[in-house]
C-alpha positions as semicolon CSV with decimal commas, in nm:
position;residue;x (nm);y (nm);z (nm)
1;M;-0,014;-0,032;-0,016
2;A;0,175;0,332;-0,077
3;T;0,248;0,593;0,176
4;T;0,064;0,932;0,115
5;R;0,101;1,244;0,239
6;A;-0,161;1,187;0,529
7;D;0,076;0,972;0,656
8;L;0,327;1,205;0,718
9;A;0,244;1,258;1,094
10;E;0,281;0,867;1,156
11;L;0,631;0,878;0,994
12;P;0,969;0,968;1,143
13;E;1,032;1,330;1,114
14;G;1,387;1,561;1,159
15;I;1,736;1,396;1,257
16;F;1,702;1,132;1,526
17;S;2,035;0,977;1,516
18;L;2,361;1,127;1,545
19;L;2,488;0,870;1,262
20;D;2,249;0,996;1,077
21;T;2,487;1,192;0,861
22;D;2,804;1,114;0,564
23;L;3,094;0,921;0,688
24;Y;3,331;1,195;0,616
25;K;3,220;1,421;0,882
26;L;3,358;1,152;1,134
27;T;3,649;1,072;0,970
28;M;3,735;1,458;0,945
29;Q;3,595;1,514;1,306
30;C;3,870;1,230;1,401
31;A;4,146;1,425;1,213
32;I;4,062;1,734;1,373
33;L;4,031;1,596;1,717
34;K;4,386;1,452;1,694
35;Y;4,562;1,800;1,498
36;L;4,334;2,075;1,535
37;P;4,099;2,071;1,825
38;S;4,083;2,428;1,938
39;I;4,066;2,594;1,578
40;Q;3,720;2,811;1,583
41;V;3,514;2,821;1,247
42;T;3,220;2,949;1,098
43;Y;3,002;2,806;0,839
44;A;2,765;2,960;0,566
45;F;2,435;2,877;0,427
46;T;2,360;2,913;0,032
47;N;2,027;2,822;-0,168
48;R;2,142;2,805;-0,497
49;T;1,788;2,794;-0,627
50;P;1,710;3,114;-0,486
51;D;1,350;3,104;-0,639
52;M;1,253;2,809;-0,375
53;R;1,189;2,993;-0,086
54;L;1,069;2,864;0,230
55;S;0,745;2,956;0,424
56;R;0,715;3,111;0,740
57;V;0,580;2,745;0,896
58;A;0,859;2,602;0,716
59;Y;1,079;2,826;0,917
60;R;0,943;2,755;1,216
61;W;0,933;2,393;1,174
62;I;1,306;2,419;1,133
63;E;1,377;2,616;1,416
64;E;1,234;2,341;1,674
65;Q;1,384;2,080;1,460
66;I;1,750;2,210;1,518
67;Q;1,676;2,247;1,891
68;R;1,612;1,880;1,897
69;L;1,972;1,829;1,791
70;E;2,054;1,908;2,126
71;N;1,922;1,562;2,276
72;L;2,141;1,347;2,008
73;Q;2,375;1,130;2,134
74;V;2,565;0,811;2,047
75;S;2,391;0,531;2,168
76;L;2,584;0,198;2,340
77;D;2,426;0,017;1,989
78;E;2,614;0,285;1,780
79;L;2,911;0,298;1,969
80;L;2,959;-0,071;1,915
81;Y;2,900;-0,068;1,558
82;L;3,144;0,184;1,529
83;R;3,419;0,017;1,707
84;N;3,313;-0,282;1,540
85;N;3,372;-0,167;1,186
86;F;3,575;0,125;1,185
87;T;3,942;0,017;1,271
88;Y;4,082;0,347;1,170
89;F;3,888;0,547;1,436
90;N;4,132;0,545;1,732
91;E;4,038;0,491;2,079
92;A;4,048;0,870;2,170
93;Y;3,818;0,977;1,914
94;L;3,566;0,693;2,023
95;R;3,564;0,829;2,373
96;F;3,507;1,196;2,262
97;L;3,225;1,082;2,047
98;S;3,091;0,841;2,312
99;T;2,967;1,169;2,508
100;F;2,977;1,431;2,247
101;R;2,678;1,654;2,217
102;L;2,569;1,920;1,974
103;Q;2,509;2,266;2,107
104;P;2,264;2,437;1,878
105;S;2,151;2,724;2,115
106;K;2,516;2,843;2,090
107;E;2,635;2,739;1,786
108;V;2,356;2,759;1,535
109;E;2,161;3,102;1,441
110;V;1,868;3,078;1,230
111;S;1,667;3,346;1,073
112;W;1,420;3,426;0,807
113;T;1,352;3,694;0,611
114;P;1,007;3,732;0,437
115;I;0,979;3,858;0,039
116;Q;0,655;4,030;0,160
117;D;0,541;4,040;0,542
118;T;0,151;4,010;0,609
119;G;0,179;3,776;0,928
120;S;0,066;3,496;0,725
121;D;0,203;3,121;0,774
122;E;0,223;3,099;0,419
123;D;0,444;3,372;0,363
124;V;0,744;3,306;0,173
125;G;1,113;3,388;0,215
126;D;1,478;3,333;0,252
127;I;1,611;3,146;0,527
128;H;1,966;3,228;0,695
129;L;2,184;2,988;0,850
130;D;2,493;3,075;1,063
131;I;2,721;2,819;1,249
132;G;2,993;2,889;1,422
133;G;3,242;2,760;1,744
134;L;3,509;2,506;1,770
135;W;3,578;2,309;1,417
136;L;3,557;2,001;1,668
137;H;3,173;2,067;1,744
138;T;3,014;2,227;1,419
139;I;3,138;1,993;1,179
140;L;2,840;1,750;1,228
141;Y;2,565;2,007;1,155
142;E;2,624;2,049;0,789
143;I;2,435;1,750;0,672
144;P;2,148;1,772;0,960
145;L;2,060;2,106;0,865
146;L;2,093;2,073;0,508
147;A;1,842;1,744;0,541
148;L;1,611;1,943;0,742
149;T;1,583;2,229;0,537
150;S;1,506;2,022;0,231
151;E;1,252;1,837;0,427
152;A;1,076;2,132;0,555
153;Y;1,064;2,263;0,193
154;F;0,880;1,950;0,090
155;R;0,691;1,917;0,380
156;F;0,502;2,267;0,377
157;C;0,618;2,430;0,052
158;D;0,604;2,203;-0,235
159;K;0,340;1,952;-0,135
160;D;0,243;1,813;-0,454
161;W;0,372;1,506;-0,427
162;N;0,363;1,154;-0,275
163;Y;0,598;0,868;-0,171
164;D;0,433;0,609;-0,432
165;Q;0,668;0,387;-0,622
166;Q;0,999;0,553;-0,450
167;E;1,127;0,199;-0,365
168;E;1,029;0,083;-0,707
169;K;1,210;0,343;-0,875
170;A;1,527;0,307;-0,672
171;Y;1,477;-0,074;-0,742
172;G;1,476;-0,011;-1,083
173;K;1,780;0,249;-1,109
174;G;1,959;0,007;-0,894
175;V;1,907;-0,312;-1,121
176;K;2,004;-0,103;-1,441
177;L;2,309;0,004;-1,275
178;L;2,406;-0,340;-1,142
179;E;2,338;-0,541;-1,490
180;H;2,555;-0,282;-1,657
181;G;2,853;-0,333;-1,418
182;C;2,835;-0,033;-1,216
183;F;2,977;-0,019;-0,912
184;F;2,788;0,264;-0,690
185;S;2,689;0,377;-0,327
186;E;2,432;0,577;-0,226
187;F;2,552;0,937;-0,108
188;G;2,159;1,112;-0,126
189;T;2,149;1,247;0,265
190;R;2,181;1,581;0,245
191;R;1,959;1,682;-0,044
192;R;1,699;1,377;0,055
193;R;1,331;1,459;0,040
194;D;1,290;1,355;0,396
195;Y;1,433;1,021;0,607
196;H;1,154;0,790;0,478
197;T;1,235;0,864;0,124
198;Q;1,594;0,766;0,204
199;D;1,483;0,449;0,368
200;L;1,281;0,351;0,085
201;V;1,576;0,403;-0,166
202;M;1,770;0,185;0,075
203;Q;1,533;-0,071;0,054
204;G;1,497;-0,052;-0,321
205;L;1,887;-0,030;-0,357
206;T;1,934;-0,365;-0,123
207;R;1,666;-0,519;-0,291
208;A;1,836;-0,495;-0,633
209;A;2,185;-0,582;-0,493
210;T;2,012;-0,939;-0,372
211;E;1,873;-0,981;-0,752
212;C;2,225;-0,876;-0,852
213;K;2,386;-1,162;-0,667
214;K;2,098;-1,406;-0,808
215;Q;2,176;-1,304;-1,145
216;S;2,555;-1,280;-1,112
217;W;2,559;-0,943;-1,257
218;E;2,913;-0,786;-1,236
219;G;2,779;-0,469;-1,051
220;M;2,797;-0,422;-0,689
221;L;2,619;-0,173;-0,440
222;S;2,922;-0,068;-0,261
223;G;2,712;0,085;0,011
224;T;2,589;0,409;0,137
225;S;2,780;0,742;0,267
226;N;2,501;0,743;0,580
227;V;2,631;0,582;0,856
228;H;2,296;0,516;1,041
229;F;2,167;0,341;0,715
230;A;2,476;0,157;0,674
231;M;2,412;0,041;1,028
232;K;2,066;-0,017;0,947
233;Y;2,093;-0,225;0,639
234;G;2,433;-0,393;0,682
235;V;2,618;-0,246;0,396
236;P;2,946;-0,088;0,422
237;P;2,976;0,286;0,519
238;V;3,147;0,506;0,223
239;G;3,352;0,789;0,230
240;T;3,670;0,951;0,302
241;V;3,733;1,347;0,307
242;A;3,539;1,624;0,198
243;H;3,669;2,022;0,070
244;E;3,622;2,134;0,413
245;W;3,912;1,973;0,518
246;F;4,127;2,132;0,271
247;M;3,958;2,453;0,287
248;G;4,011;2,467;0,682
249;I;4,365;2,386;0,654
250;A;4,441;2,671;0,385
251;S;4,265;2,888;0,616
252;V;4,456;2,801;0,956
253;T;4,784;2,792;0,772
254;N;4,706;3,106;0,539
255;D;4,917;2,930;0,253
256;Y;4,743;2,851;-0,073
257;E;5,051;2,727;-0,215
258;H;5,080;2,435;0,021
259;A;4,749;2,407;0,152
260;N;4,678;2,061;-0,035
261;E;4,991;1,866;0,055
262;T;4,945;1,974;0,402
263;A;4,590;1,834;0,373
264;L;4,711;1,529;0,275
265;R;5,015;1,495;0,479
266;Y;4,818;1,507;0,815
267;W;4,534;1,290;0,655
268;V;4,808;1,005;0,589
269;G;4,961;1,073;0,932
270;C;4,597;1,063;1,120
271;F;4,474;0,734;0,935
272;G;4,775;0,549;0,757
273;E;4,881;0,470;0,421
274;G;4,612;0,313;0,232
275;V;4,329;0,430;0,467
276;L;3,998;0,612;0,348
277;G;4,284;0,648;-0,005
278;I;4,007;0,838;-0,222
279;A;4,158;1,181;-0,262
280;L;3,906;1,480;-0,356
281;T;4,096;1,697;-0,586
282;D;3,912;2,026;-0,673
283;T;3,902;2,252;-0,371
284;F;4,140;2,480;-0,537
285;G;4,125;2,343;-0,871
286;T;4,249;1,979;-1,005
287;P;4,587;2,108;-1,178
288;T;4,687;2,300;-0,851
289;F;4,597;1,963;-0,667
290;L;4,807;1,729;-0,889
291;K;5,101;1,947;-0,833
292;A;5,084;1,827;-0,449
293;F;4,976;1,477;-0,561
294;K;5,266;1,374;-0,724
295;K;5,499;1,510;-0,436
296;S;5,645;1,206;-0,211
297;L;5,532;1,161;0,140
298;P;5,796;1,328;0,402
299;T;6,069;1,102;0,488
300;K;6,124;1,014;0,856
301;A;6,400;1,283;0,883
302;E;6,199;1,544;0,734
303;A;5,889;1,461;0,958
304;E;6,053;1,453;1,273
305;L;6,274;1,755;1,190
306;N;6,008;1,955;1,000
307;T;6,209;2,020;0,738
308;V;5,899;2,000;0,500
309;S;5,652;2,326;0,440
310;T;5,345;2,161;0,552
311;Q;5,378;2,205;0,917
312;L;5,046;2,306;1,074
313;P;5,054;2,575;1,311
314;G;5,052;2,476;1,703
315;S;4,951;2,104;1,596
316;V;5,087;1,812;1,688
317;R;5,319;1,682;1,368
318;P;5,205;1,365;1,213
319;A;5,535;1,175;1,278
320;S;5,519;1,276;1,658
321;E;5,378;0,975;1,829
322;H;5,562;0,678;1,609
323;V;5,875;0,635;1,458
324;N;5,695;0,629;1,098
325;G;5,353;0,789;1,183
326;V;5,410;0,970;0,862
327;I;5,339;0,676;0,682
328;D;5,113;0,441;0,925
329;V;5,015;0,563;1,273
330;R;4,929;0,218;1,332
331;S;5,273;0,099;1,358
332;T;5,476;0,066;1,711
333;M;5,838;0,184;1,797
334;N;5,961;-0,141;1,729
335;S;5,834;-0,180;1,381
336;P;6,054;-0,147;1,095
337;L;6,021;0,125;0,851
338;P;5,794;0,047;0,565
339;E;5,941;0,021;0,195
340;G;6,093;0,353;0,089
341;M;6,118;0,475;0,404
342;S;6,469;0,451;0,546
343;N;6,685;0,734;0,546
344;G;6,851;0,798;0,206
345;H;6,531;0,669;0,004
346;R;6,223;0,876;-0,082
347;P;5,898;0,699;-0,017
348;R;5,620;0,670;-0,245
349;S;5,439;0,968;-0,367
350;Y;5,087;1,072;-0,254
351;A;4,931;0,946;-0,606
352;Q;5,084;0,609;-0,536
353;T;4,964;0,593;-0,182
354;F;4,628;0,677;-0,243
355;T;4,345;0,413;-0,410
356;G;4,235;0,711;-0,629
357;V;4,060;1,027;-0,703
358;R;3,699;1,143;-0,663
359;Q;3,564;1,392;-0,932
360;D;3,308;1,621;-0,825
361;S;3,304;1,949;-1,011
362;G;3,358;2,033;-1,372
363;D;3,396;1,824;-1,708
364;P;3,414;1,441;-1,638
365;L;3,516;1,341;-1,959
366;E;3,798;1,598;-1,927
367;F;3,866;1,471;-1,607
368;V;3,926;1,162;-1,659
369;K;4,152;1,265;-1,945
370;L;4,357;1,455;-1,714
371;M;4,401;1,192;-1,478
372;K;4,519;0,914;-1,716
373;D;4,796;1,140;-1,836
374;F;4,858;1,233;-1,495
375;Y;4,900;0,854;-1,386
376;D;5,075;0,792;-1,727
377;S;5,339;1,086;-1,669
378;E;5,383;0,979;-1,330
379;G;5,485;0,643;-1,422
380;I;5,218;0,459;-1,207
381;A;5,088;0,173;-1,388
382;E;4,865;0,043;-1,104
383;K;4,495;0,075;-1,181
384;K;4,351;0,381;-1,023
385;W;3,995;0,430;-0,896
386;I;3,795;0,710;-1,009
387;V;3,485;0,791;-0,823
388;F;3,242;1,035;-1,010
389;S;3,001;1,198;-0,763
390;D;2,848;1,526;-0,921
391;S;2,489;1,507;-1,015
392;L;2,461;1,188;-1,146
393;N;2,171;0,965;-1,329
394;V;2,202;0,610;-1,479
395;E;2,306;0,721;-1,829
396;L;2,549;0,951;-1,692
397;C;2,691;0,660;-1,505
398;L;2,715;0,477;-1,816
399;E;2,895;0,705;-2,018
400;Y;3,129;0,812;-1,745
401;K;3,229;0,422;-1,688
402;R;3,291;0,372;-2,048
403;A;3,560;0,641;-2,052
404;A;3,713;0,568;-1,749
405;E;3,719;0,192;-1,847
406;E;3,868;0,310;-2,232
407;A;4,126;0,523;-1,990
408;A;4,230;0,222;-1,777
409;L;4,076;0,370;-1,447
410;T;3,845;0,158;-1,238
411;P;3,530;0,390;-1,234
412;R;3,316;0,407;-0,897
413;F;2,997;0,608;-0,845
414;G;2,848;0,808;-0,536
415;I;2,468;0,885;-0,661
416;G;2,330;1,111;-0,413
417;T;2,003;1,342;-0,516
418;F;1,912;1,104;-0,818
419;F;1,837;0,867;-0,572
420;T;1,643;1,048;-0,243
421;N;1,476;1,352;-0,445
422;D;1,354;1,220;-0,764
423;F;0,985;1,306;-0,798
424;T;0,688;1,464;-1,013
425;H;0,408;1,678;-0,916
426;L;0,084;1,460;-0,874
427;S;-0,096;1,755;-1,044
428;N;0,057;1,803;-1,376
429;G;0,322;1,524;-1,406
430;K;0,594;1,803;-1,419
431;K;0,923;1,759;-1,204
432;S;0,928;1,828;-0,855
433;N;1,297;1,989;-0,826
434;P;1,496;1,933;-0,552
435;L;1,653;2,234;-0,354
436;N;2,027;2,293;-0,442
437;I;2,145;2,399;-0,108
438;V;2,495;2,369;0,031
439;I;2,662;2,432;0,377
440;K;3,038;2,547;0,341
441;L;3,345;2,641;0,579
442;S;3,327;3,052;0,569
443;S;3,614;3,100;0,821
444;A;3,871;2,915;1,032
445;S;4,119;3,097;1,252
446;G;3,956;3,421;1,152
447;R;4,065;3,386;0,803
448;H;3,805;3,338;0,506
449;S;3,767;2,995;0,396
450;I;3,668;2,965;-0,006
451;K;3,664;2,691;-0,228
452;I;3,734;2,743;-0,604
453;S;3,661;2,395;-0,803
454;D;3,666;2,292;-1,152
455;N;3,361;2,487;-1,273
456;V;3,305;2,887;-1,142
457;G;2,936;2,781;-1,057
458;K;3,071;2,584;-0,792
459;N;3,293;2,874;-0,627
460;T;3,198;2,954;-0,279
461;G;3,311;3,172;-0,011
462;D;3,457;3,570;-0,025
463;A;3,470;3,677;-0,331
464;E;3,805;3,902;-0,292
465;T;3,958;3,599;-0,135
466;V;3,853;3,368;-0,435
467;Q;4,039;3,606;-0,676
468;K;4,323;3,657;-0,471
469;V;4,398;3,279;-0,455
470;K;4,313;3,224;-0,790
471;S;4,572;3,457;-0,889
472;V;4,814;3,324;-0,626
473;L;4,794;2,976;-0,783
474;G;4,757;3,070;-1,132
475;Y;4,421;2,900;-1,173
476;V;4,263;2,919;-1,494
477;E;3,910;2,977;-1,517
478;K;3,675;2,702;-1,613
479;K;3,282;2,698;-1,695
480;W;3,136;2,388;-1,809
481;A;2,816;2,409;-2,008
482;A;2,663;2,149;-1,802
483;G;2,723;2,294;-1,467
484;D;2,451;2,561;-1,424
485;E;2,387;2,505;-1,032
486;K;2,035;2,692;-1,041
487;T;1,907;2,415;-1,320
488;R;2,110;2,123;-1,219
489;W;1,792;1,880;-1,177
490;G;1,590;2,050;-1,447
491;S;1,354;2,358;-1,422
492;Q;1,000;2,388;-1,299
493;S;0,842;2,452;-1,582
494;K;1,009;2,136;-1,756
495;E;0,753;1,802;-1,778
496;A;0,883;1,490;-1,626
497;T;1,007;1,296;-1,935
498;K;0,980;0,952;-1,950
499;A;1,373;0,902;-1,893
500;D;1,276;1,113;-1,585
501;V;1,031;0,914;-1,451
502;Q;1,226;0,572;-1,496
503;K;1,553;0,734;-1,312
């Protein structure tokens, strides 16, 4: 029996688990606890679909839900799950997380500006979300606040939809991807229509994965980025790092020329070589990142004597706790140095060390060529992964899969909004477009934090700082024809096509 909007009152609303978030928020929090626990930051909210505004009643609902976040705490079952399944989380982090509480009354300011104030609950306006406090604490707000904003819009503003066929639609998408040999993960928490939609999607995808095994298809449901749903459905949690890590380190060091290398160095220092090894390339443009990616990890002597230019001010050096902590923080004082780490020999490069890269902006086909040329120029014969995660659907996955395989790269896919916010209006059959909303780090240590990306439409942060950094890095401006952030998933006037409905 289909779930209707009348059933909303009986369905879960809002956020009711601290683990209802993306894995990479936890991995970054772990690294911040280790190296940057006292850094103060701010975050800024942006609605890239500004014509899709929230009503007064939606704003009030968000206010209430944000305050409820203060009640969240990792349960004993959740802590046991983390301990048993996330071996890269050190004991200090698990202890920290076991007592951690969000404090939205101190760390989040939410306001709403009506376009025309008549006093009615149906007045629409612009919502403003400002987050500030210790990076260690505030890093966990982004995903729940985005999910709540999306849920509020589709609960109170765009109500011309229901849940009919959401599980079947996800199943159909999953089957098509799997039978074509795609390895993919569900990445849809931040812009989901609501929790129930994502739950239905996971039901459909896991059912498709079962069918995949029966049919011996070559594809695989690799997991979900949502830790709560990974636990609920017994699938792998997927994720590594976000732009935020690179943005924050650039602000803390005030050194954009070395920011990528510094971020990579401390990431490996926290988790070890080959762990959480998908590198995000586009924070300050992929060409700039690749200059750091080709560099060797610091030798033992360099790390211990701090002769490299990638030291975080006031932080613990990655090598300070173990003889070879730059390479493998899990090793002991008496363990032999890994191959390439002995004095006088250069260790492997970051490009060799990392499993692969993630493509999140710009032209994916150009990115494939760029990475193939890069790995070839570095003499890296090992087949590396390329994870596509930018506004995907089935057809794009199949296109990018062909391109990556032709370039001798291993394609993987992180699919988000296409899974968890794919609806049509009941009244006219037109597409019910998702909100395109983001929350990005806006400052750290009192300095602006910015992101450039591989597409001008995804530039975020203080405009003057963006231009200054582009000049320092010699950034070449790029604009991708398919990268209009306002119409990423179509326009409100577009009638849903058969392909839209089946996606």
